[in-house]
PDB file of C-alpha atoms in Angstrom:
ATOM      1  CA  UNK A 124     117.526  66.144  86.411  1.00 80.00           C
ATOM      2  CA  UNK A 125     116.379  67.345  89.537  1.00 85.00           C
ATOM      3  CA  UNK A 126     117.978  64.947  91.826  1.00 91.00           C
ATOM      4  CA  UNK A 127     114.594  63.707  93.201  1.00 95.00           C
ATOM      5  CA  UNK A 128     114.072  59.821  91.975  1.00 96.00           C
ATOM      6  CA  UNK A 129     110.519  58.355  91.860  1.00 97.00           C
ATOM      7  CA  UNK A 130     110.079  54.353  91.414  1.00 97.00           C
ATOM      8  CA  UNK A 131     107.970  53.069  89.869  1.00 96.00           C
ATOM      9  CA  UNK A 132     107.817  55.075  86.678  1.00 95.00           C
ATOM     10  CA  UNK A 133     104.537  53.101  86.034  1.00 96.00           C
ATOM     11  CA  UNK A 134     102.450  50.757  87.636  1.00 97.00           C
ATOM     12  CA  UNK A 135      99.388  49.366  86.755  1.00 97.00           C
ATOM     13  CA  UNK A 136      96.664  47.404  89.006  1.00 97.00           C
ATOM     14  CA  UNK A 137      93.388  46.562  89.584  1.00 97.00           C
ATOM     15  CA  UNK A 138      90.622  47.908  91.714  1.00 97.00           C
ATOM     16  CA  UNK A 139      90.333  47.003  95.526  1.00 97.00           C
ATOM     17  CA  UNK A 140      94.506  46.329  95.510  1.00 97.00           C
ATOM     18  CA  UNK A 141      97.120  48.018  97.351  1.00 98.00           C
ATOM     19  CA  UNK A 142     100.178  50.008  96.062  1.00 98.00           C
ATOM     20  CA  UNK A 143     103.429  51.782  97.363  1.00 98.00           C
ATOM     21  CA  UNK A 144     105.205  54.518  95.682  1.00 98.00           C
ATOM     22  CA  UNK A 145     108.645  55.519  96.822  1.00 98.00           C
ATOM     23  CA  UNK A 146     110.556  58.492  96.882  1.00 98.00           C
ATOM     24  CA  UNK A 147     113.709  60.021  97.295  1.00 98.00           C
ATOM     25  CA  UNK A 148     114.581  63.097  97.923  1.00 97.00           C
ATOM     26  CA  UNK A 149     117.555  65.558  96.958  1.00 96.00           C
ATOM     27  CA  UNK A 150     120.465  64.906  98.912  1.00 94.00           C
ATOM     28  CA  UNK A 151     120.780  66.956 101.897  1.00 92.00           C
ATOM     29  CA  UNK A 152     116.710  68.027 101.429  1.00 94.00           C
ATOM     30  CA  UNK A 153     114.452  67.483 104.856  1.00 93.00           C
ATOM     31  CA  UNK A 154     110.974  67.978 103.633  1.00 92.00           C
ATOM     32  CA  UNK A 155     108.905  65.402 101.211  1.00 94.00           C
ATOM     33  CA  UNK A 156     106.097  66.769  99.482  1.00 94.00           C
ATOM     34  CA  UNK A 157     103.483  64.372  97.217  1.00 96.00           C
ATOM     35  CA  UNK A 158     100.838  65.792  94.742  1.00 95.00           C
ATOM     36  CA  UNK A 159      98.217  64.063  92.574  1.00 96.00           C
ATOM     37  CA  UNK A 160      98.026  65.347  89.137  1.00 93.00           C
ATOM     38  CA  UNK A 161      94.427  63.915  87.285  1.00 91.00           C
ATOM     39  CA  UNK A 162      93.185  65.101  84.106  1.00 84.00           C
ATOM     40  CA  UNK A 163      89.477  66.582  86.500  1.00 84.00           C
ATOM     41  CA  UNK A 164      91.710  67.763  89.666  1.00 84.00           C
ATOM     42  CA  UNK A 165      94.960  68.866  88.300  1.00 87.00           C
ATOM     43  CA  UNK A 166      97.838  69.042  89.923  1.00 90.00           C
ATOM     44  CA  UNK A 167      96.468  68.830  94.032  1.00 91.00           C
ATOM     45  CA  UNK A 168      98.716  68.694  97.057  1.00 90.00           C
ATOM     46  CA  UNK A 169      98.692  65.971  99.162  1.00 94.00           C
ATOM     47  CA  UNK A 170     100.704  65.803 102.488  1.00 94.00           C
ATOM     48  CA  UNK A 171     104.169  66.800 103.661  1.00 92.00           C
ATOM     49  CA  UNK A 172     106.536  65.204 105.944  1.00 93.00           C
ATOM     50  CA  UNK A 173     109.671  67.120 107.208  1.00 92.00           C
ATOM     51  CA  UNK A 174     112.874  65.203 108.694  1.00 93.00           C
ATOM     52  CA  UNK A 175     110.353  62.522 109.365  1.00 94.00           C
ATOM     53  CA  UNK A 176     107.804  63.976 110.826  1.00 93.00           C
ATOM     54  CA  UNK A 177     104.343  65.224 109.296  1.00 93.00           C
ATOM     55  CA  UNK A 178     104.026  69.077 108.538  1.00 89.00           C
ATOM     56  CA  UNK A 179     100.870  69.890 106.503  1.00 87.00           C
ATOM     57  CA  UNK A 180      98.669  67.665 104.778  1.00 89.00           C
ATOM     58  CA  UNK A 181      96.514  68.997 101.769  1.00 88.00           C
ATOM     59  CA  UNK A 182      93.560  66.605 100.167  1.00 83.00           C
ATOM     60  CA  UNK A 183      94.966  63.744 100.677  1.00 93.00           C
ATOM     61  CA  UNK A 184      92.214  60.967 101.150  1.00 94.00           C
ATOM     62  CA  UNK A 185      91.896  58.551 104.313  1.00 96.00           C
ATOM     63  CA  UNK A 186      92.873  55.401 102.127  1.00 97.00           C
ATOM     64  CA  UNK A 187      96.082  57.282 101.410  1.00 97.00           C
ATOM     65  CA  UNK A 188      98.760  57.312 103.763  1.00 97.00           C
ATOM     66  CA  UNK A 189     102.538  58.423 103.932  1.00 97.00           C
ATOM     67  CA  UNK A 190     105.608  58.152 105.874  1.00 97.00           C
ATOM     68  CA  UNK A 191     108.998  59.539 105.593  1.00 97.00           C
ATOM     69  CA  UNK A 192     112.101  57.228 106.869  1.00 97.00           C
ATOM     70  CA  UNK A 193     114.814  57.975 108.891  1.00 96.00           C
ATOM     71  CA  UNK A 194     117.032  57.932 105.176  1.00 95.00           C
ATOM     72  CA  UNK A 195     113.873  60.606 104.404  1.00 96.00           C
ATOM     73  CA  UNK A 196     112.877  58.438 101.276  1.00 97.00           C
ATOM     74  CA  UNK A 197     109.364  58.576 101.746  1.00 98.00           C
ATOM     75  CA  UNK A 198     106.379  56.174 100.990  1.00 98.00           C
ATOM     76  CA  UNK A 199     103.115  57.006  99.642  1.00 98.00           C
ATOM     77  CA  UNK A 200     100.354  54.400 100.190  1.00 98.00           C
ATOM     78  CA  UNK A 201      97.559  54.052  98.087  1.00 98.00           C
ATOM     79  CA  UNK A 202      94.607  51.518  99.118  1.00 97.00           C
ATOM     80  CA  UNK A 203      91.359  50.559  98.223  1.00 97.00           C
ATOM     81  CA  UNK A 204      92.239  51.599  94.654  1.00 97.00           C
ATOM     82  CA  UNK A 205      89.640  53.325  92.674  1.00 97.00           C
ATOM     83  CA  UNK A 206      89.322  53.885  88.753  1.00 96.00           C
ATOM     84  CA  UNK A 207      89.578  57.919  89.698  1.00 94.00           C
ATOM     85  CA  UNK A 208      92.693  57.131  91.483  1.00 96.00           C
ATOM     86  CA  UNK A 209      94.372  57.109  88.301  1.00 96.00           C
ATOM     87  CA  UNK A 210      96.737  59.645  87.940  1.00 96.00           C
ATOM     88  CA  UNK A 211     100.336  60.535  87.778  1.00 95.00           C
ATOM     89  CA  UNK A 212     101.820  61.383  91.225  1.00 97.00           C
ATOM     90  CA  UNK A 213     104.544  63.501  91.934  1.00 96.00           C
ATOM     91  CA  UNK A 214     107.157  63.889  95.000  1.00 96.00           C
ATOM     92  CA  UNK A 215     109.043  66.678  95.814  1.00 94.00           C
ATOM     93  CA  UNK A 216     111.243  67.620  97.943  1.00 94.00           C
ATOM     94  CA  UNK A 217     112.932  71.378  99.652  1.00 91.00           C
ATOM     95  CA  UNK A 218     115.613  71.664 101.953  1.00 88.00           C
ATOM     96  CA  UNK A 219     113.472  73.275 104.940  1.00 75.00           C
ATOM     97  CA  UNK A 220     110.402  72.501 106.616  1.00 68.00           C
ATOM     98  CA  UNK A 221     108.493  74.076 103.921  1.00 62.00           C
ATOM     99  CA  UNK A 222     109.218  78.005 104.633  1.00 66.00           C
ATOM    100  CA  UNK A 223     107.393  80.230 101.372  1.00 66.00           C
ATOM    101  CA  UNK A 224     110.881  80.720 100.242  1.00 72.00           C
ATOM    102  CA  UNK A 225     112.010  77.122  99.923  1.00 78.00           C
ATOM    103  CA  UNK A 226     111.867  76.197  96.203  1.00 83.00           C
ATOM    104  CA  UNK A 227     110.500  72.539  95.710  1.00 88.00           C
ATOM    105  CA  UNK A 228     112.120  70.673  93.092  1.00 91.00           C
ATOM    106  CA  UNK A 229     110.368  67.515  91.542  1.00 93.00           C
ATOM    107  CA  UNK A 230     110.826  64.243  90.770  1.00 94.00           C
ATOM    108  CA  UNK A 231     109.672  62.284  87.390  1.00 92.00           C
ATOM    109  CA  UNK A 232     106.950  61.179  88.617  1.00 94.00           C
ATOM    110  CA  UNK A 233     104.505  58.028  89.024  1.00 96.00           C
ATOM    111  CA  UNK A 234     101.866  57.103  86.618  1.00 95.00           C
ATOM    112  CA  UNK A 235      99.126  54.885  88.247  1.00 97.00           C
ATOM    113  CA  UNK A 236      96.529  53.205  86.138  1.00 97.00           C
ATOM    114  CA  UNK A 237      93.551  51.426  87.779  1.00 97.00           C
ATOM    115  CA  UNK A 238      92.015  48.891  85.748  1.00 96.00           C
TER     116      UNK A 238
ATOM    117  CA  UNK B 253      88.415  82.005  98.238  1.00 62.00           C
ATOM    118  CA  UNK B 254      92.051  81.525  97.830  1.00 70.00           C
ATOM    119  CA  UNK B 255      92.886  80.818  93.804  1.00 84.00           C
ATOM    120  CA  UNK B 256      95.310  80.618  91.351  1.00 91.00           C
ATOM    121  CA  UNK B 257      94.088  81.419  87.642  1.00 93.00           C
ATOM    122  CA  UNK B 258      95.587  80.348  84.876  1.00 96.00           C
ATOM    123  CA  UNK B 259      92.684  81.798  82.207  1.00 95.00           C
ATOM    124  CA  UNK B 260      94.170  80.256  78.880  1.00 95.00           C
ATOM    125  CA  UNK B 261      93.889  76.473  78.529  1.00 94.00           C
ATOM    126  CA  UNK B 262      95.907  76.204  75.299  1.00 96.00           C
ATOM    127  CA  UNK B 263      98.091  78.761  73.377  1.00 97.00           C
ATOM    128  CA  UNK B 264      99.607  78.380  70.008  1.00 97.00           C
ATOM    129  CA  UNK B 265     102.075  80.391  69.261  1.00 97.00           C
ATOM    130  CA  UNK B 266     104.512  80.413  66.642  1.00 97.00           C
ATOM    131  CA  UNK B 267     108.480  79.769  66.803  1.00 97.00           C
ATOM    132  CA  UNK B 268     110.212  83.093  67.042  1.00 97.00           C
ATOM    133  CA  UNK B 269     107.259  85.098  68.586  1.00 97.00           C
ATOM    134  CA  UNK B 270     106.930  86.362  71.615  1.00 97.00           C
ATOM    135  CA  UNK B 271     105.003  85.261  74.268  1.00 97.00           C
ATOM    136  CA  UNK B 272     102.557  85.794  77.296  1.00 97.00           C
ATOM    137  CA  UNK B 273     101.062  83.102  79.719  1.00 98.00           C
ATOM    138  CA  UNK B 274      98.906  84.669  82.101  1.00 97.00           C
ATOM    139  CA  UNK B 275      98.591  83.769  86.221  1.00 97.00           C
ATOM    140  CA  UNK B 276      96.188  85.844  88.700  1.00 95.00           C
ATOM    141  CA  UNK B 277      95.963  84.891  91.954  1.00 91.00           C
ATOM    142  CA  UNK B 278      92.985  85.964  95.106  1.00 87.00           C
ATOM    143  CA  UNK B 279      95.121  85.952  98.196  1.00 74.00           C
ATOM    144  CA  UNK B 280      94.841  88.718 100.981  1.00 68.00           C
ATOM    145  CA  UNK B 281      99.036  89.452 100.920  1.00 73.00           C
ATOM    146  CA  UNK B 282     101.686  89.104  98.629  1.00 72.00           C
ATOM    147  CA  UNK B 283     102.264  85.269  98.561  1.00 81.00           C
ATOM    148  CA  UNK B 284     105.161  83.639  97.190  1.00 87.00           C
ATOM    149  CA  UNK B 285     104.776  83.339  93.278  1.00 91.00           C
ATOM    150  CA  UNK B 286     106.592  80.420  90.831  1.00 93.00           C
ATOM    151  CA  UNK B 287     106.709  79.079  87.110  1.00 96.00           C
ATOM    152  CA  UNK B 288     106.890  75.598  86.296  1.00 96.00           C
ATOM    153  CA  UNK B 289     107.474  73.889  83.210  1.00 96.00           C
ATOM    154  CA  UNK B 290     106.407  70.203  82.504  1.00 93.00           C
ATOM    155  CA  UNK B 291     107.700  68.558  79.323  1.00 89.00           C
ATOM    156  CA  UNK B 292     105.992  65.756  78.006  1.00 82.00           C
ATOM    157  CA  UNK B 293     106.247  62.842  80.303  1.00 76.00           C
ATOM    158  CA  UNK B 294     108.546  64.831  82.653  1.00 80.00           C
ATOM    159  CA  UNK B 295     108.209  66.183  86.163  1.00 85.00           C
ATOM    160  CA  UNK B 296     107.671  69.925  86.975  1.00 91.00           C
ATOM    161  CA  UNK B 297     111.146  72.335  86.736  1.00 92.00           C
ATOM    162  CA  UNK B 298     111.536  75.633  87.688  1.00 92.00           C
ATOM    163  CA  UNK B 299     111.379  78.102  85.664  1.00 96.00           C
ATOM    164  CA  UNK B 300     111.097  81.029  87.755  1.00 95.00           C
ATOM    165  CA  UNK B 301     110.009  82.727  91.492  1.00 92.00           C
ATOM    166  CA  UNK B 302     109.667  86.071  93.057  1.00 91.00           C
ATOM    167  CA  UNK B 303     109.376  86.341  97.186  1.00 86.00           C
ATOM    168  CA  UNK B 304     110.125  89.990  96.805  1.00 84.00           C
ATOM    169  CA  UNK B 305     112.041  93.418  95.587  1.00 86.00           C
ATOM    170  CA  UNK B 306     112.537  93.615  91.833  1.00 88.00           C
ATOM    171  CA  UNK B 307     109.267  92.820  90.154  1.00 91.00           C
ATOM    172  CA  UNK B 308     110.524  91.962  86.822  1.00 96.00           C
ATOM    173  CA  UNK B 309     111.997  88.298  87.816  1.00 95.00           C
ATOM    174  CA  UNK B 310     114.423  86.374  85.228  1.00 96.00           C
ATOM    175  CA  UNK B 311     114.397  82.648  85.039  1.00 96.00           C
ATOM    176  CA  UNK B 312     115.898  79.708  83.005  1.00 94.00           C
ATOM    177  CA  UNK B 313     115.483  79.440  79.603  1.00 94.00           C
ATOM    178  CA  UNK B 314     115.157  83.015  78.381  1.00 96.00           C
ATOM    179  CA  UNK B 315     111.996  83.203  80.602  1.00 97.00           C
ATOM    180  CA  UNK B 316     110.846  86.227  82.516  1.00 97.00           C
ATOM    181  CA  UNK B 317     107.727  87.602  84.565  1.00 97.00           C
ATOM    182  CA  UNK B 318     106.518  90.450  86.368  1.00 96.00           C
ATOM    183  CA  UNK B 319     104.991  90.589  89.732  1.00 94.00           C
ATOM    184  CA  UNK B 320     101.940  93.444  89.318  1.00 94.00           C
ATOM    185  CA  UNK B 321     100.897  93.512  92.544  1.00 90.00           C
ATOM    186  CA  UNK B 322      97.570  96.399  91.623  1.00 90.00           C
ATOM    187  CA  UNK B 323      96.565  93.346  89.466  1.00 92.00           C
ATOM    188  CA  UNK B 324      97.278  90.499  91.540  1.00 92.00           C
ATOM    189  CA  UNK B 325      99.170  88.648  88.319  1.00 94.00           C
ATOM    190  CA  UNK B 326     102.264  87.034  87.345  1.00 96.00           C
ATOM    191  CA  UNK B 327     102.445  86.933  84.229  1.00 97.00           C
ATOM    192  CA  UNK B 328     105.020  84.730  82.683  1.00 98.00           C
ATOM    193  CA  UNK B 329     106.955  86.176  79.141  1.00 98.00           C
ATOM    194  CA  UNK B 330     109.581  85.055  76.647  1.00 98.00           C
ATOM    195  CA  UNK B 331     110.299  87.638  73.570  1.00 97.00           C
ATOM    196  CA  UNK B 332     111.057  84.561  71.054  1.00 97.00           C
ATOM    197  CA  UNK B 333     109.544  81.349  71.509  1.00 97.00           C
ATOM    198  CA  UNK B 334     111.838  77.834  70.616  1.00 96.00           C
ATOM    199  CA  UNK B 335     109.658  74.719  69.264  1.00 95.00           C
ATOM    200  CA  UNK B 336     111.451  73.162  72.152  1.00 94.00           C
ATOM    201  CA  UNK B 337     109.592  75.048  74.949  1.00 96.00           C
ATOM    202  CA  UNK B 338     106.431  73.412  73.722  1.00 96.00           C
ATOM    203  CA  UNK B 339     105.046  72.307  77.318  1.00 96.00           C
ATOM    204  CA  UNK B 340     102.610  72.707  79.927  1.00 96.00           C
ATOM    205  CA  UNK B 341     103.232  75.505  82.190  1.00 97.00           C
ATOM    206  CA  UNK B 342     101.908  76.047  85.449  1.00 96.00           C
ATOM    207  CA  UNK B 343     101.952  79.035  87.688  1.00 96.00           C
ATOM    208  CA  UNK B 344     102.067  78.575  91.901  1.00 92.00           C
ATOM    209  CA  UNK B 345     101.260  80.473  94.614  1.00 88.00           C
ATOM    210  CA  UNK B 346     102.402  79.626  98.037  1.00 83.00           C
ATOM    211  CA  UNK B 347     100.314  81.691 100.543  1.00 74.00           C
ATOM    212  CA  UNK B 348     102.334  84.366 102.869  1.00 64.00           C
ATOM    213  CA  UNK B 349     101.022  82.545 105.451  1.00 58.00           C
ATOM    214  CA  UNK B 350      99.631  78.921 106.658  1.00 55.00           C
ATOM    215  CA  UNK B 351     101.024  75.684 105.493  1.00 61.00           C
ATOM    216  CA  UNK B 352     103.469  76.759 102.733  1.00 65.00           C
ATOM    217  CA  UNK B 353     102.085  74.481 100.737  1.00 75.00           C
ATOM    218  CA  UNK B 354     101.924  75.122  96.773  1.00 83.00           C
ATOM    219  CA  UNK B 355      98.522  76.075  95.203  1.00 87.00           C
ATOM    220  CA  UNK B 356      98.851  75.486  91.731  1.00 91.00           C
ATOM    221  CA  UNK B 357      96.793  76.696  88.582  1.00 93.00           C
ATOM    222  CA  UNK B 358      95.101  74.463  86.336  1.00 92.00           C
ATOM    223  CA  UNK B 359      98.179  74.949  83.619  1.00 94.00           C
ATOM    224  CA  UNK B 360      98.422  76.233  80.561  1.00 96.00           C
ATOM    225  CA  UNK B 361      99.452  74.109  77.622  1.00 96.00           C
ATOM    226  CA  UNK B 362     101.847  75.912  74.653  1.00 97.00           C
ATOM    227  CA  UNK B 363     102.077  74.593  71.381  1.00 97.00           C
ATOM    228  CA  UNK B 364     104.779  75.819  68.890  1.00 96.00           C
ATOM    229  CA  UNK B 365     104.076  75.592  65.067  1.00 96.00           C
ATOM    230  CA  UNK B 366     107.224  75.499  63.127  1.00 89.00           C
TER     231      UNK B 366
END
């Protein structure tokens, strides 16, 4: 257990809707990471958000969106849903701002399914 | 460009031998280098990272890999393989410099025969 929790473990929608994945990090840990891992892309990063704030974002696409609380749980949006949206994401999160030393651990994860 | 390369899709392997998952990577410096494991239906765990010194690197599990840096590789070993580290393992490179962000490789999935 790597003290990052992910709900939902699944959800499944339709095309066109909305959806909200939540995250929360290890205690004590600043920075929120979120990758998309699909069966064409593998495992992709996404965006980052340290003690709230955004740090780096990766290819994350414009009908996804993120924010990180003042708790730092973070939020992953996900709109306009789209069959290739399917995928299981991930959150992760590392004590600093995202220095190359600063291990990311992960949480379970998040499978979407787009119907 | 900037890659990670995991060349081996699948590996079989059986329990008790030893084993060799291979990672190159095309950056300019010495980035940061990790192992993950992911377990079916589980999230990614560390197995293993070098930043620098000792190129031979020891991880969880009984896993170890070595930092070449004339080959740009990090290869990831184990002398006796378990049925229970059948898995996907992924190798991940975050650059020296930029956004620190990982760069993984496209995995490499082990299976075990008993």
């Amino acid at each position: 257990d790597s003290g990052v929790t992910q709900t939902p473990k699944h959800l499944i929608t339709a095309t066109g809707q909305r959806v909200t994945l939540r995250c929360s990090p290890r205690s004590g840990d600043l920075s929120v990471y979120w990758y998309q891992q699909s069966l064409d892309q593998g495992l992709q990063f996404l965006i980052q958000y340290y003690n709230g704030e955004e740090r780096a974002k990766g290819n994350i696409l414009e009908r996804f969106s993120a924010q990180q609380f003042p708790d730092l749980h973070s939020e992953l949006n996900l709109s306009s849903l789209e069959l290739g949206d399917s995928a299981l994401y991930f959150c992760a999160s590392s004590f600093q701002q995202g220095s190359g030393t600063d291990t990311q651990y992960f949480g379970p994860g998040t499978r979407l399914t787009v119907l | 460009a900037q890659s990670v390369t995991q060349p081996d899709i699948h590996i079989t392997v059986s329990e008790g031998a030893s084993l060799e998952l291979r990672c190159n990577y095309s950056y300019g410096a010495t980035p940061y280098l990790f192992w993950y494991v992911q377990s079916p239906g589980q999230g990614l765990q560390l197995l293993l990272k070098y930043f620098s010194g000792d190129t031979l690197v020891q991880g969880i599990k009984g896993f170890e890999a070595e930092f070449k840096r004339s080959q740009s590789s990090f290869n990831l070993r184990k002398p006796s393989v378990h049925w229970s580290d059948a898995a996907e393992y992924f190798c991940a490179v975050v650059p020296y410099s930029g956004t620190y962000k990982y760069i993984f490789g496209t995995g490499t999935r082990l299976k075990v025969l008993a």
